[in-house]
Tab-separated table of C-alpha atoms in Angstrom:
chain	number	residue	atom	x	y	z
A	20	UNK	CA	0.608	-1.451	66.997
A	21	UNK	CA	1.287	-4.830	65.453
A	22	UNK	CA	-0.755	-5.610	62.312
A	23	UNK	CA	-2.423	-9.023	62.096
A	24	UNK	CA	-0.131	-11.412	60.227
A	25	UNK	CA	-2.749	-12.155	57.541
A	26	UNK	CA	-3.175	-8.450	56.781
A	27	UNK	CA	0.594	-7.957	56.577
A	28	UNK	CA	0.864	-10.796	54.061
A	29	UNK	CA	-1.975	-9.261	52.014
A	30	UNK	CA	-0.288	-5.855	51.958
A	31	UNK	CA	3.003	-7.454	50.966
A	32	UNK	CA	1.278	-9.255	48.095
A	33	UNK	CA	-0.291	-6.022	46.862
A	34	UNK	CA	2.983	-4.135	47.130
A	35	UNK	CA	5.032	-6.731	45.278
A	36	UNK	CA	2.554	-7.441	42.513
A	37	UNK	CA	1.543	-3.859	41.814
A	38	UNK	CA	-1.103	-5.245	39.512
A	39	UNK	CA	-3.924	-4.683	42.006
A	40	UNK	CA	-2.710	-1.281	43.112
A	41	UNK	CA	-1.913	0.165	39.683
A	42	UNK	CA	-2.888	-1.809	36.616
A	43	UNK	CA	-0.265	-1.487	33.919
A	44	UNK	CA	-1.655	-0.393	30.556
A	45	UNK	CA	-0.548	-2.549	27.644
A	46	UNK	CA	1.906	-1.016	25.219
A	47	UNK	CA	0.266	0.902	22.387
A	48	UNK	CA	2.428	-0.937	19.889
A	49	UNK	CA	1.751	-4.403	21.289
A	50	UNK	CA	-0.805	-6.706	19.712
A	51	UNK	CA	-2.716	-8.971	22.069
A	52	UNK	CA	-3.134	-12.656	21.117
A	53	UNK	CA	-6.696	-11.953	19.986
A	54	UNK	CA	-5.610	-9.068	17.794
A	55	UNK	CA	-2.749	-11.174	16.425
A	56	UNK	CA	-5.274	-13.761	15.278
A	57	UNK	CA	-7.182	-10.960	13.568
A	58	UNK	CA	-3.979	-9.816	11.884
A	59	UNK	CA	-3.348	-13.359	10.615
A	60	UNK	CA	-6.775	-13.406	8.969
A	61	UNK	CA	-6.427	-9.904	7.546
A	62	UNK	CA	-2.893	-10.411	6.229
A	63	UNK	CA	-3.989	-13.126	3.804
A	64	UNK	CA	-4.596	-10.414	1.187
A	65	UNK	CA	-1.484	-8.333	1.843
A	66	UNK	CA	1.344	-8.194	-0.710
A	67	UNK	CA	3.892	-11.003	-0.710
A	68	UNK	CA	7.312	-9.353	-0.798
A	69	UNK	CA	10.688	-10.929	-1.448
A	70	UNK	CA	14.209	-10.046	-2.576
A	71	UNK	CA	14.117	-7.720	-5.579
A	72	UNK	CA	10.814	-6.036	-4.693
A	73	UNK	CA	10.682	-2.252	-4.549
A	74	UNK	CA	8.274	0.452	-3.513
A	75	UNK	CA	6.251	1.835	-0.645
A	76	UNK	CA	5.145	-1.553	0.678
A	77	UNK	CA	8.788	-2.617	0.984
A	78	UNK	CA	9.588	0.590	2.874
A	79	UNK	CA	6.637	-0.160	5.162
A	80	UNK	CA	8.079	-3.600	5.939
A	81	UNK	CA	11.456	-1.998	6.605
A	82	UNK	CA	9.913	0.477	9.054
A	83	UNK	CA	8.083	-2.337	10.852
A	84	UNK	CA	11.296	-4.366	11.051
A	85	UNK	CA	13.102	-1.337	12.465
A	86	UNK	CA	10.343	-1.018	15.069
A	87	UNK	CA	11.427	-4.443	16.368
A	88	UNK	CA	14.978	-3.171	16.861
A	89	UNK	CA	16.541	-4.295	13.589
A	90	UNK	CA	18.804	-1.719	11.896
A	91	UNK	CA	17.041	-1.449	8.537
A	92	UNK	CA	16.910	1.661	6.358
A	93	UNK	CA	13.510	2.356	4.791
A	94	UNK	CA	14.805	2.830	1.250
A	95	UNK	CA	12.060	0.822	-0.442
A	96	UNK	CA	14.509	-1.723	-1.877
A	97	UNK	CA	14.248	-5.351	-0.768
A	98	UNK	CA	17.947	-6.149	-0.869
A	99	UNK	CA	20.402	-8.272	1.088
A	100	UNK	CA	20.103	-6.293	4.325
A	101	UNK	CA	16.310	-6.476	4.304
A	102	UNK	CA	16.353	-10.196	3.530
A	103	UNK	CA	18.728	-10.765	6.448
A	104	UNK	CA	16.511	-8.709	8.769
A	105	UNK	CA	13.369	-10.571	7.678
A	106	UNK	CA	15.011	-13.954	8.271
A	107	UNK	CA	16.218	-12.849	11.695
A	108	UNK	CA	12.752	-11.637	12.625
A	109	UNK	CA	11.144	-14.837	11.365
A	110	UNK	CA	13.537	-16.992	13.374
A	111	UNK	CA	12.856	-14.964	16.510
A	112	UNK	CA	9.099	-15.425	16.021
A	113	UNK	CA	9.389	-19.156	15.229
A	114	UNK	CA	8.350	-18.653	11.607
A	115	UNK	CA	9.945	-20.320	8.595
A	116	UNK	CA	13.064	-18.176	7.968
A	117	UNK	CA	12.666	-17.970	4.186
A	118	UNK	CA	13.160	-14.211	3.884
A	119	UNK	CA	9.757	-13.804	2.213
A	120	UNK	CA	7.205	-11.456	3.774
A	121	UNK	CA	3.919	-13.331	3.434
A	122	UNK	CA	0.757	-13.329	5.498
A	123	UNK	CA	2.177	-14.788	8.719
A	124	UNK	CA	5.230	-12.539	8.687
A	125	UNK	CA	3.077	-9.467	8.016
A	126	UNK	CA	0.785	-10.489	10.883
A	127	UNK	CA	3.736	-10.790	13.259
A	128	UNK	CA	5.121	-7.400	12.171
A	129	UNK	CA	1.900	-5.382	12.180
A	130	UNK	CA	0.739	-3.704	15.374
A	131	UNK	CA	-2.360	-1.814	16.457
A	132	UNK	CA	-1.624	1.904	16.644
A	133	UNK	CA	-3.558	4.799	18.138
A	134	UNK	CA	-3.109	8.409	19.194
A	135	UNK	CA	0.038	8.945	21.252
A	136	UNK	CA	2.066	6.136	19.696
A	137	UNK	CA	5.567	6.916	18.450
A	138	UNK	CA	8.291	5.183	16.497
A	139	UNK	CA	8.999	3.458	13.225
A	140	UNK	CA	5.719	1.503	13.250
A	141	UNK	CA	3.861	4.826	13.219
A	142	UNK	CA	6.057	5.940	10.348
A	143	UNK	CA	5.035	2.790	8.470
A	144	UNK	CA	1.379	3.725	8.948
A	145	UNK	CA	2.033	7.300	7.870
A	146	UNK	CA	3.824	6.020	4.780
A	147	UNK	CA	0.727	4.060	3.725
A	148	UNK	CA	-1.526	7.053	4.368
A	149	UNK	CA	0.699	9.325	2.279
A	150	UNK	CA	0.605	6.719	-0.475
A	151	UNK	CA	-3.186	7.097	-0.524
A	152	UNK	CA	-2.803	10.820	-1.093
A	153	UNK	CA	-3.158	12.191	2.443
A	154	UNK	CA	-0.930	15.161	3.257
A	155	UNK	CA	1.109	14.100	6.236
A	156	UNK	CA	4.635	14.293	7.641
A	157	UNK	CA	6.252	10.898	8.195
A	158	UNK	CA	7.622	11.921	11.581
A	159	UNK	CA	6.824	8.758	13.534
A	160	UNK	CA	4.458	10.545	15.926
A	161	UNK	CA	0.766	9.653	16.017
A	162	UNK	CA	-0.605	13.126	16.612
A	163	UNK	CA	-3.762	14.961	15.492
A	164	UNK	CA	-2.712	15.139	11.828
A	165	UNK	CA	-2.144	11.388	11.650
A	166	UNK	CA	-5.445	10.771	13.405
A	167	UNK	CA	-7.310	12.998	10.944
A	168	UNK	CA	-5.669	11.316	7.944
A	169	UNK	CA	-6.387	7.864	9.348
A	170	UNK	CA	-10.060	8.624	9.958
A	171	UNK	CA	-10.367	10.031	6.437
A	172	UNK	CA	-8.806	6.846	5.047
A	173	UNK	CA	-11.140	4.690	7.130
A	174	UNK	CA	-14.176	6.559	5.823
A	175	UNK	CA	-12.873	6.116	2.282
A	176	UNK	CA	-12.668	2.352	2.843
A	177	UNK	CA	-16.099	2.240	4.497
A	178	UNK	CA	-14.628	1.331	7.889
A	179	UNK	CA	-15.546	2.735	11.322
A	180	UNK	CA	-13.652	6.026	11.557
A	181	UNK	CA	-12.287	5.408	15.056
A	182	UNK	CA	-8.750	6.637	14.418
A	183	UNK	CA	-7.238	3.302	15.491
A	184	UNK	CA	-5.093	1.360	13.021
A	185	UNK	CA	-6.062	-2.237	13.697
A	186	UNK	CA	-6.220	-5.321	11.464
A	187	UNK	CA	-9.081	-4.100	9.257
A	188	UNK	CA	-7.466	-0.722	8.667
A	189	UNK	CA	-4.070	-2.215	7.849
A	190	UNK	CA	-5.840	-4.677	5.546
A	191	UNK	CA	-7.550	-1.836	3.684
A	192	UNK	CA	-4.264	0.041	3.288
A	193	UNK	CA	-2.249	-2.982	2.195
A	194	UNK	CA	-4.735	-5.353	0.557
A	195	UNK	CA	-3.892	-6.647	-2.910
A	196	UNK	CA	-5.529	-8.681	-5.591
A	197	UNK	CA	-5.590	-12.338	-4.593
A	198	UNK	CA	-4.978	-13.885	-1.157
A	199	UNK	CA	-1.374	-14.985	-0.839
A	200	UNK	CA	-0.229	-13.246	-3.999
A	201	UNK	CA	1.374	-9.848	-4.451
A	202	UNK	CA	0.077	-7.127	-6.693
A	203	UNK	CA	1.838	-7.997	-9.921
A	204	UNK	CA	2.924	-11.557	-9.145
A	205	UNK	CA	1.721	-12.674	-12.593
A	206	UNK	CA	5.183	-11.762	-13.855
A	207	UNK	CA	8.245	-9.904	-12.659
A	208	UNK	CA	7.522	-7.192	-15.223
A	209	UNK	CA	4.027	-6.601	-13.887
A	210	UNK	CA	5.450	-6.405	-10.379
A	211	UNK	CA	7.913	-3.734	-11.489
A	212	UNK	CA	5.138	-1.751	-13.160
A	213	UNK	CA	3.083	-1.778	-9.958
A	214	UNK	CA	6.063	-0.815	-7.793
A	215	UNK	CA	7.089	1.949	-10.201
A	216	UNK	CA	3.590	3.430	-10.260
A	217	UNK	CA	3.231	3.291	-6.483
A	218	UNK	CA	6.629	4.901	-6.078
A	219	UNK	CA	5.376	8.050	-7.819
A	220	UNK	CA	2.373	8.658	-5.564
A	221	UNK	CA	2.055	12.282	-4.549
A	222	UNK	CA	4.133	13.691	-7.424
A	223	UNK	CA	2.249	16.780	-8.561
A	224	UNK	CA	2.119	19.811	-10.803
A	225	UNK	CA	3.721	22.084	-11.715
A	226	UNK	CA	7.261	20.742	-11.497
A	227	UNK	CA	7.237	17.099	-10.383
A	228	UNK	CA	5.207	15.813	-13.310
A	229	UNK	CA	7.767	17.123	-15.818
A	230	UNK	CA	9.453	13.758	-15.399
A	231	UNK	CA	6.613	12.319	-17.488
A	232	UNK	CA	5.878	15.263	-19.792
A	233	UNK	CA	7.881	18.465	-20.155
A	234	UNK	CA	4.873	20.777	-20.354
A	235	UNK	CA	2.652	18.830	-17.975
A	236	UNK	CA	1.266	21.942	-16.276
A	237	UNK	CA	-0.613	22.851	-19.472
A	238	UNK	CA	-1.361	19.393	-20.899
A	239	UNK	CA	-3.319	16.416	-19.609
A	240	UNK	CA	-0.605	13.950	-18.621
A	241	UNK	CA	-2.349	10.746	-17.494
A	242	UNK	CA	-1.313	8.936	-20.703
A	243	UNK	CA	2.229	10.273	-20.446
A	244	UNK	CA	2.448	8.948	-16.888
A	245	UNK	CA	1.189	5.500	-17.897
A	246	UNK	CA	3.687	5.260	-20.754
A	247	UNK	CA	6.536	6.513	-18.549
A	248	UNK	CA	5.661	3.912	-15.887
A	249	UNK	CA	5.787	1.055	-18.377
A	250	UNK	CA	9.050	2.287	-19.866
A	251	UNK	CA	10.658	2.859	-16.447
A	252	UNK	CA	9.612	-0.651	-15.343
A	253	UNK	CA	11.374	-2.210	-18.318
A	254	UNK	CA	8.785	-2.475	-21.092
A	255	UNK	CA	10.718	-2.082	-24.384
A	256	UNK	CA	10.230	1.357	-25.900
A	257	UNK	CA	8.854	-0.227	-29.071
A	258	UNK	CA	6.043	-1.744	-26.970
A	259	UNK	CA	5.022	1.445	-25.164
A	260	UNK	CA	2.125	3.621	-26.424
A	261	UNK	CA	3.390	7.005	-27.589
A	262	UNK	CA	0.403	9.294	-27.337
A	263	UNK	CA	-0.861	11.996	-25.001
A	264	UNK	CA	-4.490	11.115	-25.761
A	265	UNK	CA	-5.986	8.746	-23.181
A	266	UNK	CA	-8.483	7.073	-25.494
A	267	UNK	CA	-5.768	6.633	-28.107
A	268	UNK	CA	-3.925	4.384	-25.639
A	269	UNK	CA	-6.855	1.994	-25.982
A	270	UNK	CA	-6.759	2.318	-29.773
A	271	UNK	CA	-3.018	1.556	-29.731
A	272	UNK	CA	-3.778	-1.510	-27.636
A	273	UNK	CA	-6.406	-2.690	-30.109
A	274	UNK	CA	-4.088	-2.279	-33.077
A	275	UNK	CA	-1.375	-4.255	-31.303
A	276	UNK	CA	-3.623	-7.029	-30.000
A	277	UNK	CA	-3.112	-5.985	-26.375
A	278	UNK	CA	-6.539	-4.534	-25.556
A	279	UNK	CA	-9.153	-6.583	-23.677
A	280	UNK	CA	-12.488	-5.523	-22.231
A	281	UNK	CA	-12.401	-7.588	-19.023
A	282	UNK	CA	-10.206	-9.547	-16.608
A	283	UNK	CA	-7.635	-6.865	-15.727
A	284	UNK	CA	-4.333	-7.740	-14.106
A	285	UNK	CA	-1.907	-5.614	-12.089
A	286	UNK	CA	0.334	-3.734	-14.504
A	287	UNK	CA	-2.379	-3.212	-17.124
A	288	UNK	CA	-3.421	0.260	-18.234
A	289	UNK	CA	-7.124	0.864	-17.526
A	290	UNK	CA	-8.807	2.959	-20.216
A	291	UNK	CA	-11.807	5.184	-19.500
A	292	UNK	CA	-13.625	5.968	-22.744
A	293	UNK	CA	-13.995	3.949	-25.937
A	294	UNK	CA	-10.708	3.464	-27.841
A	295	UNK	CA	-10.416	6.242	-30.424
A	296	UNK	CA	-8.011	8.820	-31.783
A	297	UNK	CA	-9.970	11.544	-30.023
A	298	UNK	CA	-9.501	13.703	-26.976
A	299	UNK	CA	-11.156	12.926	-23.671
A	300	UNK	CA	-11.122	9.907	-21.445
A	301	UNK	CA	-8.553	8.891	-18.889
A	302	UNK	CA	-6.050	6.118	-18.140
A	303	UNK	CA	-4.455	4.685	-15.004
A	304	UNK	CA	-2.169	1.824	-14.007
A	305	UNK	CA	-3.950	-1.147	-12.408
A	306	UNK	CA	-2.082	-1.995	-9.189
A	307	UNK	CA	-4.507	-4.480	-7.612
A	308	UNK	CA	-7.522	-6.587	-8.578
A	309	UNK	CA	-9.718	-7.655	-5.675
A	310	UNK	CA	-11.681	-10.862	-5.309
A	311	UNK	CA	-14.978	-9.026	-5.897
A	312	UNK	CA	-13.722	-7.611	-9.214
A	313	UNK	CA	-12.948	-4.132	-7.943
A	314	UNK	CA	-9.600	-2.648	-8.868
A	315	UNK	CA	-7.086	-0.172	-7.474
A	316	UNK	CA	-5.317	2.148	-9.889
A	317	UNK	CA	-2.504	4.670	-9.737
A	318	UNK	CA	-3.385	7.583	-12.009
A	319	UNK	CA	-1.342	10.474	-13.286
A	320	UNK	CA	-3.019	13.883	-13.517
A	321	UNK	CA	-5.825	12.876	-11.157
A	322	UNK	CA	-6.373	15.926	-8.990
A	323	UNK	CA	-3.240	17.378	-10.645
A	324	UNK	CA	-1.033	14.713	-9.086
A	325	UNK	CA	-0.265	10.984	-9.075
A	326	UNK	CA	-3.069	9.457	-7.022
A	327	UNK	CA	-3.996	6.021	-5.697
A	328	UNK	CA	-7.669	5.210	-6.314
A	329	UNK	CA	-9.051	2.212	-4.432
A	330	UNK	CA	-12.020	-0.111	-4.801
A	331	UNK	CA	-13.069	1.022	-8.269
A	332	UNK	CA	-15.995	-0.939	-9.675
A	333	UNK	CA	-15.210	-1.291	-13.408
A	334	UNK	CA	-18.899	-1.774	-14.181
A	335	UNK	CA	-20.022	1.585	-12.855
A	336	UNK	CA	-16.989	3.815	-12.288
A	337	UNK	CA	-16.861	6.973	-14.364
A	338	UNK	CA	-14.153	9.539	-14.952
A	339	UNK	CA	-15.264	12.690	-16.748
A	340	UNK	CA	-18.459	10.831	-17.782
A	341	UNK	CA	-16.435	7.984	-19.334
A	342	UNK	CA	-16.700	4.376	-18.193
A	343	UNK	CA	-13.870	1.845	-18.333
A	344	UNK	CA	-13.898	0.335	-21.822
A	345	UNK	CA	-11.051	-2.093	-21.203
A	346	UNK	CA	-7.392	-2.617	-20.436
A	347	UNK	CA	-4.101	-2.661	-22.293
A	348	UNK	CA	-1.612	-5.323	-21.192
A	349	UNK	CA	2.172	-5.115	-21.493
A	350	UNK	CA	3.346	-7.368	-24.284
A	351	UNK	CA	4.411	-10.823	-23.116
A	352	UNK	CA	3.458	-10.276	-19.461
């Protein structure tokens, strides 16, 4: 039997297009134009990274670049190869090829991820989750463990715990102090302090913390970690507090004219407890200061490991019943 010509043309159209017969699901890793616009807005507070930067955020950029097909090793060092890859990516996306990862470059790199996704972009997400203290293998597979860690992180940031890494979740994981500025952009030294502190996240007792204090398993080592971070980042040894007593770090800052009760900056040491040559209290490295005054810190000996603490309100936050009394700044920074 001969089909009517109109019906034959309709069947041919359906067969060739496929869209009406079997809608093609969008790629998990692809951001739609609407979501890209959301990423552009969210990325305004993400760290600005350029040649010379180091740390987890750099490794995250490297993973996201690799997800676009560029051969970049995620070593956490923003060197020549990373600069070249960033410029190539920017040119391909019609962005200014300056080699600097700012808001628009972040927005073009970031993708929405959900269960079932695989690849280097997933590894970038896992890297940020591990940095927050979640136990997770960076295997590049978005399985149940990654979903659980992501939902826990979302709850911690007061976001809907939907297990989908979209613009708001990436913003919470990557957000820094001031829109358009990196954590620690006040000076190169402050930037190194922040990167050094972040690079130690997850180091724990009993063996890892011996880098900061030989007998760390039997001694509170938050002050030792803070001093080690400053020294490792390039603060002269003569300008580093040499005490294992947290509150004494504040006293050292007072005696050297480096202690202030407000207006923290990335790279400062936050002091819980009034400055005194007495036991008790706590210290941590400020790694971000948000527009609402809240801060993020990286603390040694917090939960027996180096931990990232986010969205701390300096007016009300307590550690072991102590409130933040102030901050010690690195000399000259």
